[in-house]
Short mmCIF file of C-alpha atoms in Angstrom, two decimals:
data_model
loop_
_atom_site.label_atom_id
_atom_site.label_comp_id
_atom_site.label_asym_id
_atom_site.label_seq_id
_atom_site.Cartn_x
_atom_site.Cartn_y
_atom_site.Cartn_z
CA UNK A 164 0.00 0.00 0.00
CA UNK A 165 1.35 3.42 -0.97
CA UNK A 166 2.19 5.91 1.77
CA UNK A 167 1.81 9.66 1.55
CA UNK A 168 5.50 10.35 2.15
CA UNK A 169 8.74 8.41 2.14
CA UNK A 170 10.88 8.57 5.27
CA UNK A 171 14.19 6.73 4.90
CA UNK A 172 15.92 5.14 7.89
CA UNK A 173 18.86 6.96 9.42
CA UNK A 174 21.93 5.07 8.18
CA UNK A 175 25.65 5.47 8.71
CA UNK A 176 27.06 5.27 5.18
CA UNK A 177 30.47 3.62 5.05
CA UNK A 178 30.29 2.05 1.62
CA UNK A 179 31.83 3.20 -1.67
CA UNK A 180 29.30 6.03 -1.97
CA UNK A 181 27.18 7.94 -1.40
CA UNK A 182 28.71 9.18 1.81
CA UNK A 183 27.10 10.69 4.91
CA UNK A 184 25.93 14.26 4.30
CA UNK A 185 26.54 17.01 6.83
CA UNK A 186 23.35 18.57 8.25
CA UNK A 187 24.40 21.95 6.85
CA UNK A 188 24.39 20.51 3.34
CA UNK A 189 20.98 18.90 3.86
CA UNK A 190 19.65 22.21 5.16
CA UNK A 191 20.96 23.98 2.07
CA UNK A 192 18.79 21.68 -0.06
CA UNK A 193 15.64 22.97 1.62
CA UNK A 194 16.22 26.63 0.83
CA UNK A 195 13.72 28.36 -1.49
CA UNK A 196 14.06 27.42 -5.13
CA UNK A 197 14.73 30.36 -7.46
CA UNK A 198 15.04 30.52 -11.23
CA UNK A 199 18.20 29.10 -12.74
CA UNK A 200 18.77 32.37 -14.62
CA UNK A 201 17.97 34.51 -11.59
CA UNK A 202 20.87 36.97 -11.01
CA UNK A 203 21.24 35.63 -7.47
CA UNK A 204 21.57 32.06 -8.73
CA UNK A 205 24.03 33.08 -11.46
CA UNK A 206 26.13 34.74 -8.77
CA UNK A 207 26.10 31.52 -6.77
CA UNK A 208 27.14 29.54 -9.86
CA UNK A 209 30.18 31.79 -10.16
CA UNK A 210 31.02 31.05 -6.53
CA UNK A 211 30.68 27.31 -7.20
CA UNK A 212 33.19 27.69 -10.04
CA UNK A 213 35.68 29.40 -7.74
CA UNK A 214 35.19 26.83 -5.01
CA UNK A 215 35.68 23.98 -7.47
CA UNK A 216 38.89 25.61 -8.66
CA UNK A 217 40.03 25.54 -5.04
CA UNK A 218 39.11 21.87 -4.64
CA UNK A 219 40.82 20.85 -7.89
CA UNK A 220 43.77 23.21 -7.27
CA UNK A 221 43.43 24.73 -10.72
CA UNK A 222 43.06 28.05 -12.48
CA UNK A 223 41.15 26.48 -15.39
CA UNK A 224 38.43 28.87 -16.51
CA UNK A 225 36.25 25.98 -17.69
CA UNK A 226 35.59 24.48 -14.27
CA UNK A 227 31.98 23.68 -13.48
CA UNK A 228 29.49 21.08 -12.30
CA UNK A 229 27.79 18.90 -14.90
CA UNK A 230 24.09 18.54 -14.04
CA UNK A 231 24.29 14.77 -13.77
CA UNK A 232 26.31 12.16 -11.82
CA UNK A 233 30.00 11.33 -12.20
CA UNK A 234 29.35 8.92 -15.06
CA UNK A 235 28.07 11.88 -17.09
CA UNK A 236 31.19 13.84 -16.13
CA UNK A 237 33.24 10.97 -17.51
CA UNK A 238 31.25 10.95 -20.72
CA UNK A 239 31.51 14.74 -21.01
CA UNK A 240 35.30 14.47 -21.05
CA UNK A 241 35.40 11.73 -23.67
CA UNK A 242 32.72 12.92 -26.09
CA UNK A 243 34.25 16.39 -26.18
CA UNK A 244 37.91 15.41 -26.52
CA UNK A 245 37.80 12.24 -28.64
CA UNK A 246 36.90 12.24 -32.32
CA UNK A 247 36.32 9.19 -34.53
CA UNK A 248 39.53 7.45 -35.53
CA UNK A 249 41.72 9.01 -32.85
CA UNK A 250 43.91 6.66 -30.90
CA UNK A 251 43.42 6.70 -27.12
CA UNK A 252 45.27 4.76 -24.43
CA UNK A 253 43.18 3.78 -21.41
CA UNK A 254 44.89 2.46 -18.29
CA UNK A 255 42.71 -0.23 -16.75
CA UNK A 256 43.15 -1.67 -13.25
CA UNK A 257 39.51 -1.96 -12.21
CA UNK A 258 35.88 -1.42 -13.16
CA UNK A 259 36.07 2.30 -13.79
CA UNK A 260 39.03 2.03 -16.15
CA UNK A 261 36.88 -0.42 -18.10
CA UNK A 262 34.14 2.19 -18.29
CA UNK A 263 36.61 4.70 -19.68
CA UNK A 264 37.51 2.18 -22.38
CA UNK A 265 33.84 1.76 -23.28
CA UNK A 266 33.56 5.53 -23.72
CA UNK A 267 36.44 5.54 -26.19
CA UNK A 268 34.73 2.84 -28.25
CA UNK A 269 31.42 4.71 -28.27
CA UNK A 270 33.20 7.87 -29.43
CA UNK A 271 34.57 5.94 -32.39
CA UNK A 272 38.13 6.14 -31.12
CA UNK A 273 40.82 3.49 -31.51
CA UNK A 274 41.16 1.94 -28.06
CA UNK A 275 44.57 0.86 -26.80
CA UNK A 276 44.54 -0.79 -23.38
CA UNK A 277 47.23 -0.76 -20.70
CA UNK A 278 45.98 -3.39 -18.27
CA UNK A 279 47.15 -4.16 -14.74
CA UNK A 280 45.91 -6.60 -12.15
CA UNK A 281 43.18 -5.51 -9.79
CA UNK A 282 44.53 -4.23 -6.46
CA UNK A 283 47.60 -2.92 -8.30
CA UNK A 284 48.28 0.63 -9.53
CA UNK A 285 48.75 1.56 -13.18
CA UNK A 286 52.18 0.45 -14.39
CA UNK A 287 54.28 3.38 -15.55
CA UNK A 288 56.58 1.05 -17.47
CA UNK A 289 53.68 -0.47 -19.42
CA UNK A 290 52.31 2.96 -20.24
CA UNK A 291 55.70 4.19 -21.47
CA UNK A 292 56.17 1.11 -23.64
CA UNK A 293 52.66 1.37 -25.08
CA UNK A 294 53.14 5.03 -26.00
CA UNK A 295 56.38 4.17 -27.76
CA UNK A 296 54.53 1.47 -29.72
CA UNK A 297 51.74 3.92 -30.61
CA UNK A 298 53.37 7.33 -31.22
CA UNK A 299 50.19 8.64 -32.89
CA UNK A 300 48.20 8.42 -29.65
CA UNK A 301 46.20 11.59 -28.95
CA UNK A 302 45.09 11.03 -25.33
CA UNK A 303 45.84 8.98 -22.22
CA UNK A 304 43.05 8.23 -19.75
CA UNK A 305 43.31 6.75 -16.27
CA UNK A 306 41.65 6.55 -12.84
CA UNK A 307 43.28 8.32 -9.91
CA UNK A 308 41.39 6.45 -7.16
CA UNK A 309 39.91 3.20 -8.47
CA UNK A 310 36.63 2.83 -6.59
CA UNK A 311 36.31 -0.87 -7.31
CA UNK A 312 39.60 -1.77 -5.59
CA UNK A 313 40.66 1.11 -3.34
CA UNK A 314 43.90 1.59 -5.31
CA UNK A 315 45.67 4.91 -5.90
CA UNK A 316 47.74 5.36 -9.06
CA UNK A 317 50.55 7.88 -9.56
CA UNK A 318 48.70 10.43 -11.68
CA UNK A 319 51.52 12.97 -11.61
CA UNK A 320 53.92 10.46 -13.17
CA UNK A 321 51.30 9.18 -15.63
CA UNK A 322 50.58 12.69 -16.88
CA UNK A 323 54.28 13.45 -17.16
CA UNK A 324 54.79 10.41 -19.40
CA UNK A 325 51.73 11.31 -21.47
CA UNK A 326 52.94 14.87 -21.99
CA UNK A 327 56.34 13.62 -23.17
CA UNK A 328 54.36 12.07 -26.03
CA UNK A 329 52.17 15.15 -26.68
CA UNK A 330 49.01 13.51 -25.39
CA UNK A 331 46.03 15.06 -23.68
CA UNK A 332 45.26 13.55 -20.28
CA UNK A 333 41.82 12.54 -18.95
CA UNK A 334 41.62 11.60 -15.27
CA UNK A 335 38.84 10.11 -13.14
CA UNK A 336 38.91 11.71 -9.67
CA UNK A 337 35.43 10.62 -8.55
CA UNK A 338 36.69 9.10 -5.30
CA UNK A 339 39.83 11.19 -4.85
CA UNK A 340 38.58 14.81 -4.94
CA UNK A 341 38.71 16.13 -1.38
CA UNK A 342 40.11 12.89 0.04
CA UNK A 343 43.73 12.68 -1.10
CA UNK A 344 46.17 15.12 -2.70
CA UNK A 345 45.12 16.18 -6.20
CA UNK A 346 46.76 19.02 -8.12
CA UNK A 347 45.16 19.48 -11.54
CA UNK A 348 47.43 22.27 -12.79
CA UNK A 349 50.67 21.07 -11.21
CA UNK A 350 50.17 17.56 -12.57
CA UNK A 351 49.21 18.83 -16.05
CA UNK A 352 45.78 17.18 -16.19
CA UNK A 353 43.79 18.34 -19.23
CA UNK A 354 40.34 16.97 -18.37
CA UNK A 355 39.21 15.84 -14.95
CA UNK A 356 35.86 14.72 -13.60
CA UNK A 357 34.53 13.82 -10.17
CA UNK A 358 31.31 13.20 -8.26
CA UNK A 359 29.43 15.17 -5.63
CA UNK A 360 28.58 12.18 -3.43
CA UNK A 361 32.00 10.91 -2.35
CA UNK A 362 34.57 12.94 -0.38
CA UNK A 363 32.63 16.17 -0.95
CA UNK A 364 29.75 14.63 1.04
CA UNK A 365 27.12 16.28 -1.11
CA UNK A 366 23.96 14.75 -2.57
CA UNK A 367 24.45 12.43 -5.56
CA UNK A 368 23.71 13.79 -9.01
CA UNK A 369 26.38 16.39 -9.84
CA UNK A 370 29.76 15.94 -11.51
CA UNK A 371 32.49 18.57 -11.05
CA UNK A 372 34.68 18.81 -14.15
CA UNK A 373 37.59 20.97 -15.27
CA UNK A 374 39.20 21.44 -18.68
CA UNK A 375 42.64 22.95 -19.35
CA UNK A 376 43.20 25.59 -22.01
CA UNK A 377 44.70 22.86 -24.22
CA UNK A 378 41.57 20.78 -23.79
CA UNK A 379 39.35 23.75 -24.60
CA UNK A 380 41.39 24.41 -27.76
CA UNK A 381 40.91 20.78 -28.76
CA UNK A 382 37.15 21.02 -28.20
CA UNK A 383 36.86 24.24 -30.21
CA UNK A 384 38.91 22.87 -33.12
CA UNK A 385 36.95 19.63 -33.54
CA UNK A 386 36.27 18.50 -37.11
CA UNK A 387 33.08 16.71 -36.06
CA UNK A 388 30.21 17.68 -33.80
CA UNK A 389 30.20 16.40 -30.23
CA UNK A 390 27.92 13.36 -30.33
CA UNK A 391 25.98 14.47 -27.22
CA UNK A 392 24.06 17.74 -27.34
CA UNK A 393 23.56 17.89 -23.57
CA UNK A 394 27.25 17.28 -22.77
CA UNK A 395 28.68 19.46 -25.55
CA UNK A 396 30.96 21.79 -23.62
CA UNK A 397 30.94 24.45 -26.32
CA UNK A 398 27.29 24.95 -25.32
CA UNK A 399 27.68 24.36 -21.59
CA UNK A 400 30.59 26.83 -21.42
CA UNK A 401 28.21 29.59 -22.49
CA UNK A 402 25.82 28.60 -19.69
CA UNK A 403 28.52 28.65 -16.99
CA UNK A 404 30.50 31.44 -18.65
CA UNK A 405 30.33 35.20 -18.65
CA UNK A 406 27.77 36.38 -16.10
CA UNK A 407 26.71 39.30 -18.28
CA UNK A 408 26.08 37.16 -21.37
CA UNK A 409 24.98 33.83 -19.93
CA UNK A 410 22.85 31.82 -22.35
CA UNK A 411 20.17 29.26 -21.55
CA UNK A 412 21.23 25.64 -21.98
CA UNK A 413 19.22 23.57 -19.52
CA UNK A 414 17.40 23.99 -16.23
CA UNK A 415 20.07 23.51 -13.62
CA UNK A 416 19.35 21.38 -10.52
CA UNK A 417 18.98 24.51 -8.43
CA UNK A 418 18.72 23.04 -4.94
CA UNK A 419 21.38 20.41 -5.57
CA UNK A 420 23.75 23.22 -6.53
CA UNK A 421 22.89 24.98 -3.25
CA UNK A 422 24.06 21.78 -1.55
CA UNK A 423 27.28 21.59 -3.57
CA UNK A 424 28.02 25.22 -2.79
CA UNK A 425 27.62 24.51 0.93
CA UNK A 426 29.74 21.35 0.80
CA UNK A 427 32.53 23.20 -1.01
CA UNK A 428 32.36 26.10 1.45
CA UNK A 429 32.84 23.61 4.28
CA UNK A 430 35.79 22.02 2.48
CA UNK A 431 37.44 25.40 2.02
CA UNK A 432 36.85 26.34 5.65
CA UNK A 433 38.46 23.10 6.83
CA UNK A 434 41.27 23.43 4.30
CA UNK A 435 42.25 20.94 1.62
CA UNK A 436 45.38 19.70 3.35
CA UNK A 437 43.52 19.34 6.65
CA UNK A 438 40.82 17.32 4.89
CA UNK A 439 43.44 15.06 3.35
CA UNK A 440 45.06 14.59 6.76
CA UNK A 441 41.72 13.78 8.39
CA UNK A 442 41.01 11.03 5.86
CA UNK A 443 44.46 9.55 6.45
CA UNK A 444 44.07 9.69 10.23
CA UNK A 445 40.69 7.93 10.18
CA UNK A 446 42.06 5.30 7.82
CA UNK A 447 44.90 4.58 10.22
CA UNK A 448 42.41 4.06 13.07
CA UNK A 449 40.31 1.75 10.94
CA UNK A 450 43.35 -0.17 9.73
CA UNK A 451 44.60 -0.77 13.24
CA UNK A 452 41.20 -1.86 14.53
CA UNK A 453 40.44 -4.23 11.66
CA UNK A 454 43.95 -5.67 11.76
CA UNK A 455 43.44 -6.43 15.46
CA UNK A 456 40.34 -8.39 14.41
CA UNK A 457 42.44 -10.44 12.01
CA UNK A 458 41.06 -8.81 8.86
CA UNK A 459 43.40 -8.48 5.90
CA UNK A 460 43.69 -5.41 3.67
CA UNK A 461 44.05 -6.36 0.00
CA UNK A 462 45.98 -3.31 -1.26
CA UNK A 463 49.61 -2.64 -0.40
CA UNK A 464 50.07 0.29 1.95
CA UNK A 465 51.82 2.58 -0.54
CA UNK A 466 48.93 2.27 -3.04
CA UNK A 467 46.05 2.14 -0.56
CA UNK A 468 43.29 4.77 -0.56
CA UNK A 469 42.53 6.05 2.95
CA UNK A 470 38.98 6.91 1.92
CA UNK A 471 38.10 3.52 0.39
CA UNK A 472 39.37 0.38 2.09
CA UNK A 473 39.29 -3.00 0.36
CA UNK A 474 39.37 -5.84 2.88
CA UNK A 475 39.18 -9.62 2.49
CA UNK A 476 36.05 -11.37 3.72
CA UNK A 477 37.18 -13.69 6.53
CA UNK A 478 36.98 -17.39 5.81
CA UNK A 479 33.61 -18.92 6.58
CA UNK A 480 31.72 -15.60 6.64
CA UNK A 481 28.80 -15.13 4.26
CA UNK A 482 29.16 -11.84 2.39
CA UNK A 483 25.52 -10.82 2.00
CA UNK A 484 24.43 -12.13 5.40
CA UNK A 485 27.16 -10.13 7.14
CA UNK A 486 26.34 -6.87 5.38
CA UNK A 487 22.62 -7.35 5.89
CA UNK A 488 23.19 -7.90 9.62
CA UNK A 489 25.14 -4.65 9.83
CA UNK A 490 22.33 -2.84 8.05
CA UNK A 491 19.51 -4.30 10.16
CA UNK A 492 21.14 -4.18 13.59
CA UNK A 493 23.53 -1.22 13.36
CA UNK A 494 22.06 0.85 10.50
CA UNK A 495 25.56 0.63 9.05
CA UNK A 496 26.19 0.30 5.33
CA UNK A 497 29.44 -1.13 3.97
CA UNK A 498 29.94 -2.01 0.34
CA UNK A 499 30.15 -5.29 -1.49
CA UNK A 500 33.01 -5.76 -3.91
CA UNK A 501 32.28 -5.65 -7.63
CA UNK A 502 33.69 -7.24 -10.74
CA UNK A 503 36.20 -10.00 -10.17
CA UNK A 504 36.29 -9.33 -6.43
CA UNK A 505 32.54 -9.86 -5.88
CA UNK A 506 31.95 -12.19 -2.94
CA UNK A 507 35.60 -12.04 -1.90
CA UNK A 508 35.94 -8.59 -0.35
CA UNK A 509 34.17 -5.64 1.25
CA UNK A 510 34.69 -1.96 0.57
CA UNK A 511 34.62 0.38 3.56
CA UNK A 512 34.30 4.07 2.80
CA UNK A 513 35.68 6.87 4.95
CA UNK A 514 34.66 9.72 2.71
CA UNK A 515 33.98 13.33 3.58
CA UNK A 516 31.68 13.77 6.57
CA UNK A 517 31.86 10.00 7.17
CA UNK A 518 35.60 10.19 7.87
CA UNK A 519 35.24 10.76 11.61
CA UNK A 520 36.11 8.92 14.81
CA UNK A 521 32.49 8.05 15.70
CA UNK A 522 32.03 6.19 12.42
CA UNK A 523 35.27 4.28 12.80
CA UNK A 524 34.31 3.26 16.33
CA UNK A 525 30.85 2.11 15.22
CA UNK A 526 32.30 0.13 12.33
CA UNK A 527 34.87 -1.65 14.48
CA UNK A 528 32.32 -2.51 17.17
CA UNK A 529 29.78 -3.76 14.63
CA UNK A 530 32.40 -5.87 12.83
CA UNK A 531 33.66 -7.43 16.06
CA UNK A 532 30.22 -8.32 17.39
CA UNK A 533 28.90 -9.58 14.03
CA UNK A 534 31.96 -11.71 13.34
CA UNK A 535 31.73 -13.26 16.82
CA UNK A 536 28.03 -14.01 16.30
CA UNK A 537 28.52 -15.58 12.86
CA UNK A 538 31.42 -17.75 14.04
CA UNK A 539 29.47 -19.34 16.89
#
């Protein structure tokens, strides 16, 4: 029977996303809706651009939030920068590298894969060798923080190698933005996309993106039209561009952008480096506690993401039954593994507002009690 209203349970979200949302961000959602071309809203959009520049550590003028989730941000980067027949190298070490590869195919590009084992970072040696074998490559794409495995790759080094071969760089930072060091300009990243629902602790449904001047030049000099009208950045740039001459493109998700503005304000107030340190500190607490319970981490320390922890399911423990018990008895969500790791591992998120001592303590207590119960 249908109810008049939906009231979700109060959960503690420690999966791979979405993350817990700060009450200030939730409150921002409830503010009065105004028109998306209202001068007040346009002024706020300009502030969102500046705050995103801070988060990405970039001066890129084309820095904005795509009105759709991170997957649309990914597609925006590929459909704008890749033309049919162009050769693109995609570094694949998990599910989201595979999705990048699918985007290249759908753009009509020539896909060249650099593949590494799951739970391992992108191999710099393999990338260098592949670029030497394919000197006509136009772009290199890779994932900074692979959400499916909790692995961090060396984006600075990857971009340096790509630039030595005159390639544009496309980087997935969906899980890394706000959680670990990321320097878009310093690392020479040409196109970068993220998501609102991870370490920014905002509502799902927005994708921060940023394009370098080289990327913008490539977009403006295309020989073919961008295959997606909605994601065509030559149109979207006019919508997020000059305040005095802003043109209508689509109806922005007004209240969701209020929430993103608030989340970014909170990040700036805390400070990027302090946010990175907080994620690392909470990871260390979680690591110590889970290690004391005999639980093994599947990613080597030097490549491990503090904000997304991949751990082995202990022998004899049923994956779904364990997670369901946490949800029913502790209102605690942790994530199942995906792809080749499904049924073998769990993913524990410590992202944004969720990266705090109370959450770590709850997680450790719930794991200890549930493991003891299931082993009896």
